[in-house]
XYZ file of N, CA, C and O in Angstrom:
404
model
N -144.171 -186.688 129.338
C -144.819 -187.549 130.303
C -144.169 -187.343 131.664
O -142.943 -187.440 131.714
N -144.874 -187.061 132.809
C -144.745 -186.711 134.072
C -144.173 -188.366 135.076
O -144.961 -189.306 135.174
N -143.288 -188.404 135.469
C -143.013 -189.532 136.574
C -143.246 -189.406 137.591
O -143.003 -190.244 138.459
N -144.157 -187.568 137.892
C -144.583 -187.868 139.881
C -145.700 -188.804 140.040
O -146.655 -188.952 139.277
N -145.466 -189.367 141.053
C -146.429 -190.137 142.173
C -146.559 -191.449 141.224
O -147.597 -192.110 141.226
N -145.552 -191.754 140.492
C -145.615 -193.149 139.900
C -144.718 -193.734 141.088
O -144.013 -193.116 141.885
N -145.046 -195.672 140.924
C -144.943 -196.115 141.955
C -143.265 -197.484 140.564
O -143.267 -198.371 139.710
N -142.416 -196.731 141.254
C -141.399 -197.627 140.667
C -140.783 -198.902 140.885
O -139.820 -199.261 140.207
N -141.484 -199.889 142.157
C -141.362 -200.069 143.058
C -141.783 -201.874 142.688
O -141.297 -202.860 143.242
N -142.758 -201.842 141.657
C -143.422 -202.992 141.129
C -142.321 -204.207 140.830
O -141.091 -204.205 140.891
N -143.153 -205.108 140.527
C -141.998 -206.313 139.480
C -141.724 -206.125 138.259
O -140.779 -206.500 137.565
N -142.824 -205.377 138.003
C -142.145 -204.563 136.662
C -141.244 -204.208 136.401
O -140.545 -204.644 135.486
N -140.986 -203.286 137.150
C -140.192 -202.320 137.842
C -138.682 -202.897 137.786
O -138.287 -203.515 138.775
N -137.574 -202.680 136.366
C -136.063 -202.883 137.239
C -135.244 -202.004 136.667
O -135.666 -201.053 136.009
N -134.361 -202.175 136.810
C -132.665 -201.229 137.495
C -132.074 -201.080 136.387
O -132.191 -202.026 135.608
N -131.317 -199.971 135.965
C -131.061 -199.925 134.590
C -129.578 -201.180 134.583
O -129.106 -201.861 133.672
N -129.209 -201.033 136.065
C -127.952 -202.223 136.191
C -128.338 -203.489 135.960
O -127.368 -204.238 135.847
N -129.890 -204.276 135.789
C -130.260 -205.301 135.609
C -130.760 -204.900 133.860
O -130.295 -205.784 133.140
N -131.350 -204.113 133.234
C -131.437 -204.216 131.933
C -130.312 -204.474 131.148
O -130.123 -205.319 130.273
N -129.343 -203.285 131.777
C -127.851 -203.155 130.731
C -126.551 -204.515 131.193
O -125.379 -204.620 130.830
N -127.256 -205.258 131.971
C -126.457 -206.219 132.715
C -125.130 -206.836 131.545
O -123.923 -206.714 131.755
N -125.807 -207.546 130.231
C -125.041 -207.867 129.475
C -124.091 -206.605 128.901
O -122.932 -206.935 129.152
N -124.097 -205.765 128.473
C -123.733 -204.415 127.925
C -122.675 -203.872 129.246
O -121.526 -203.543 128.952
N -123.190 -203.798 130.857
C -121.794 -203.335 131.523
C -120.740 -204.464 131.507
O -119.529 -204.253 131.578
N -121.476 -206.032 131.380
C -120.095 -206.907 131.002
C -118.640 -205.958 130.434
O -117.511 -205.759 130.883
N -119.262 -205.617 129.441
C -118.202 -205.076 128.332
C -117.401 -204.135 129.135
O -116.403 -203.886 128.458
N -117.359 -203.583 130.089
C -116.891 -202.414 130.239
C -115.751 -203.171 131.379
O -116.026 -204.153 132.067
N -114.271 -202.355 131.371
C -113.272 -202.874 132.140
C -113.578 -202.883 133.862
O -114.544 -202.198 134.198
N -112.844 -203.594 134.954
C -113.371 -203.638 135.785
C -112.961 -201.764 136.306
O -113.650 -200.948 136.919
N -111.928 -201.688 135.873
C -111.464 -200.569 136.139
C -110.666 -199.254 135.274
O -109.475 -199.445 135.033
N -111.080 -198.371 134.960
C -110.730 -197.727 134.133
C -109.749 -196.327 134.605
O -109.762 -195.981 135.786
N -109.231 -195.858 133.969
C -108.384 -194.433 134.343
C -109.074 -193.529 133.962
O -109.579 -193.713 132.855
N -109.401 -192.189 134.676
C -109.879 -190.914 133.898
C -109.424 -190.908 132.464
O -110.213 -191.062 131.532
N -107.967 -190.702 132.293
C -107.173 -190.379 131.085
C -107.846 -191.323 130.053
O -108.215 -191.044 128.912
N -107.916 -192.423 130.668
C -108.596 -193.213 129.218
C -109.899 -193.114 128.744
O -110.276 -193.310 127.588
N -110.528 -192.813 129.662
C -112.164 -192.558 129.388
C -112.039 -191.456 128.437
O -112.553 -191.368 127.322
N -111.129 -190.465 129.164
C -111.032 -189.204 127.648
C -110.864 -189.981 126.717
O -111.806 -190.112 125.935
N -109.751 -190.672 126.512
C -109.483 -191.108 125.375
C -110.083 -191.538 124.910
O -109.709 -191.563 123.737
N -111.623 -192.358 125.127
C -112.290 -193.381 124.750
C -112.986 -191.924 123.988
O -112.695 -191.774 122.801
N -113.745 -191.032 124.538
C -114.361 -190.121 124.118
C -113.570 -189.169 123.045
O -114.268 -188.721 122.136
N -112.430 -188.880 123.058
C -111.445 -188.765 121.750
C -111.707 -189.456 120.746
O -112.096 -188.777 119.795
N -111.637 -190.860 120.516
C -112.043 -191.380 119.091
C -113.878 -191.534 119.494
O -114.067 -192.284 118.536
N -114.684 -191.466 119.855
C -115.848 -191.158 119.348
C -115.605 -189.584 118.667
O -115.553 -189.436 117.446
N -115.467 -188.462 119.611
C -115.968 -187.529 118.760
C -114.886 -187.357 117.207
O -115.087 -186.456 116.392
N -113.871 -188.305 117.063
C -113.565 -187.925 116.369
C -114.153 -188.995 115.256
O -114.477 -188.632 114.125
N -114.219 -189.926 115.571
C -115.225 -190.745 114.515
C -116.527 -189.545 113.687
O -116.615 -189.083 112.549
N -117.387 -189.399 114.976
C -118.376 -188.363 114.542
C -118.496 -187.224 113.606
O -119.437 -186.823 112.921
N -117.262 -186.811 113.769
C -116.776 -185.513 113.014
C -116.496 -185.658 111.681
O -116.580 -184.734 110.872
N -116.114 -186.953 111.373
C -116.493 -187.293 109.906
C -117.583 -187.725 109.461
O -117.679 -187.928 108.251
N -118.543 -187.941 110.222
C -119.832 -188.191 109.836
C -119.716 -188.966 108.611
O -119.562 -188.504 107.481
N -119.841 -190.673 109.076
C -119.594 -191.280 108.085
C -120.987 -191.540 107.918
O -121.846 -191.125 108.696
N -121.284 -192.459 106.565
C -122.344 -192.593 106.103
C -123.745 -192.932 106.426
O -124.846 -192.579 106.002
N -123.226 -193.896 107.500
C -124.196 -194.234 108.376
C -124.456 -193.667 109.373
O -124.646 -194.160 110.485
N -124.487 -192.521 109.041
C -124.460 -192.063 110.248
C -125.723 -190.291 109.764
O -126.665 -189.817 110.399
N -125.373 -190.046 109.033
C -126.315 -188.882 107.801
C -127.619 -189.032 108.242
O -128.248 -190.090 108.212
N -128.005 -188.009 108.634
C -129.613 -187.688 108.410
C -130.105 -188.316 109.765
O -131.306 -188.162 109.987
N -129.600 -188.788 110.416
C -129.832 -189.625 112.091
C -130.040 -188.499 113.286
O -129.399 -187.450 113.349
N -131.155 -188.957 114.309
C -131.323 -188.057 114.933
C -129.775 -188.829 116.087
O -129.073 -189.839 116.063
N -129.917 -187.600 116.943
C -128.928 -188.119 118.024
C -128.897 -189.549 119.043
O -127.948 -190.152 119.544
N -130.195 -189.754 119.092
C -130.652 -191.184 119.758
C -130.104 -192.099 118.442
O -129.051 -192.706 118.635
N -130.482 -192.181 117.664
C -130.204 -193.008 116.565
C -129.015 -193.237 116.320
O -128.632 -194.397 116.170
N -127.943 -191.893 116.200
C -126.470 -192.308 116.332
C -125.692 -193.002 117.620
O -124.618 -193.597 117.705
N -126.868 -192.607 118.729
C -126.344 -193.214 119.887
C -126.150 -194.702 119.752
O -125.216 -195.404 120.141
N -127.345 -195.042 119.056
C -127.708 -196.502 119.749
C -127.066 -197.478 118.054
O -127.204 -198.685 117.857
N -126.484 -196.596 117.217
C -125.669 -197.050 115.906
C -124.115 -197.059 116.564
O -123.364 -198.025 116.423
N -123.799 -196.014 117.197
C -122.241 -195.965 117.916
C -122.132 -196.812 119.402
O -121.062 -196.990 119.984
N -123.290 -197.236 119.832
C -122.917 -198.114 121.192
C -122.272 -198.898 120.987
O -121.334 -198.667 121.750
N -121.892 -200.332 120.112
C -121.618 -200.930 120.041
C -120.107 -201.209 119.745
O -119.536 -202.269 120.003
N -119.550 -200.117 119.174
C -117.814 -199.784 119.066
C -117.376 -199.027 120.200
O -116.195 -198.804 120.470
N -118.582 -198.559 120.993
C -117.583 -197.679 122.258
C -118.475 -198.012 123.145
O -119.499 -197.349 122.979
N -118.530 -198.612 123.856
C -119.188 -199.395 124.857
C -118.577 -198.747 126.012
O -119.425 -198.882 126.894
N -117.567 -198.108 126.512
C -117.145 -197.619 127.614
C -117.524 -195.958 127.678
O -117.157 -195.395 128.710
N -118.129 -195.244 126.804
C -118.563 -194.296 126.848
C -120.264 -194.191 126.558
O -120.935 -193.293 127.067
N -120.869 -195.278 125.636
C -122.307 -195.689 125.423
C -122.816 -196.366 126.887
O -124.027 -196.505 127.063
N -122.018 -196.714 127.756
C -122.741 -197.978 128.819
C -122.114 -197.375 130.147
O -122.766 -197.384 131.191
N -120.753 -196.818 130.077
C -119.945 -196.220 131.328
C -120.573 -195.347 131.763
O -120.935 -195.201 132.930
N -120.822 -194.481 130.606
C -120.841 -192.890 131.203
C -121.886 -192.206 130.114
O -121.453 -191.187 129.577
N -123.070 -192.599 129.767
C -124.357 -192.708 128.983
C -124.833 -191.253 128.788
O -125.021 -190.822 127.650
N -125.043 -190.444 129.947
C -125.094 -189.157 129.792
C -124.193 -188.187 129.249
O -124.661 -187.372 128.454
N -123.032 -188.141 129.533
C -121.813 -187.584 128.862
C -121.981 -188.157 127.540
O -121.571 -187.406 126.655
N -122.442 -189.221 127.153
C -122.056 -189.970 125.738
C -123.349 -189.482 125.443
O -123.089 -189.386 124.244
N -124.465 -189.109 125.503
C -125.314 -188.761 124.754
C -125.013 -186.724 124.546
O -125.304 -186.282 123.434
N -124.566 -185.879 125.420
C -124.433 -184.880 125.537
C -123.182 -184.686 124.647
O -122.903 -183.577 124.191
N -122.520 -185.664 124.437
C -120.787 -185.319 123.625
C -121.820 -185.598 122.226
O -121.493 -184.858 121.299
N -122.676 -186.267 121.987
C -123.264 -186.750 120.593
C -123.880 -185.466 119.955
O -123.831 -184.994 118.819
N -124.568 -185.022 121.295
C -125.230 -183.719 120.507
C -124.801 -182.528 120.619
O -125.605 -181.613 120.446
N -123.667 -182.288 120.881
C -122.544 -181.202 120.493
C -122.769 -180.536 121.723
O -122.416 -179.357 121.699
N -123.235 -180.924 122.756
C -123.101 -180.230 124.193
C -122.335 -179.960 124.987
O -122.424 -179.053 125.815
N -121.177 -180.980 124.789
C -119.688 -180.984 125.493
C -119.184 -181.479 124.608
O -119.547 -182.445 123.936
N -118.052 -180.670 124.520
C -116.717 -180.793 123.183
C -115.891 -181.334 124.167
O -116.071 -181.150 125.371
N -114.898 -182.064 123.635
C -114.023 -183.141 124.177
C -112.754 -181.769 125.758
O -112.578 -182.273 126.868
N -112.414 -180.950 125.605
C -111.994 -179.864 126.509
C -112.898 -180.533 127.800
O -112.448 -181.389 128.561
N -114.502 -179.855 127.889
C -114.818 -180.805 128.893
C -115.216 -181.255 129.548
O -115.549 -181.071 130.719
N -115.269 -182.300 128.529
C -115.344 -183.999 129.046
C -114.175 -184.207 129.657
O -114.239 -184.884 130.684
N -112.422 -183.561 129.099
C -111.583 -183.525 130.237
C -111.368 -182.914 131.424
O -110.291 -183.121 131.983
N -111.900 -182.443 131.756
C -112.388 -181.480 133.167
C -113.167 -182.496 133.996
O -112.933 -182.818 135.161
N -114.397 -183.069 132.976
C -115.194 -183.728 133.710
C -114.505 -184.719 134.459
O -114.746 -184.659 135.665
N -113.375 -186.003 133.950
C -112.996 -186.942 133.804
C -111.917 -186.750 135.402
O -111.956 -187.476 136.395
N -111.031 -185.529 135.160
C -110.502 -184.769 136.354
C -110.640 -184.963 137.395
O -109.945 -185.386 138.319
N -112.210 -184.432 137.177
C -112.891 -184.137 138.489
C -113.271 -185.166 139.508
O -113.380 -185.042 140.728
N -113.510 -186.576 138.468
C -114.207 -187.735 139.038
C -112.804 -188.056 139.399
O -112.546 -189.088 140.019
């Protein structure tokens, strides 16, 4: 589905900072690079055992099953956390990334 010449603009229309409003609660006011790795350290290493609940799940599905224990990588940094899910960036880097910011 195409988003040109849609009008985003409506009352419909809101902010992913007003959907996820309750969900960035969770997240510290301020965080360190080093820890964000770290936060992303025990996800992928959770993942890597592929526990039960977790089998046969597409990547959205594990996303939105793992938001809720890592909320600083599911709500912080959503893209990296969906790209670390589907084996796109191995934890190396996500530390580069983390660096950089």
């Amino acid at each position: 589905m195409s988003v040109r010449r849609k009008n985003f603009n409506g009352k419909e229309y809101k902010k992913g900072s007003e959907v996820f409003k309750d969900k960035l609660a969770l997240l510290p006011k301020k965080i360190e690079p080093k820890q964000v790795a770290e936060h992303f350290e025990k996800l992928l290493a959770h993942v890597a055992t592929k526990p039960d609940n977790l089998k046969g799940k597409s990547v959205l599905q594990i996303a939105e099953t793992l938001a809720p224990d890592f909320p600083v990588c599911a709500y912080g940094y959503p893209k990296t956390y969906i790209m670390a899910l589907a084996g796109k960036l191995d934890l190396e880097q996500i530390r580069k990334l983390c660096q950089a910011a």
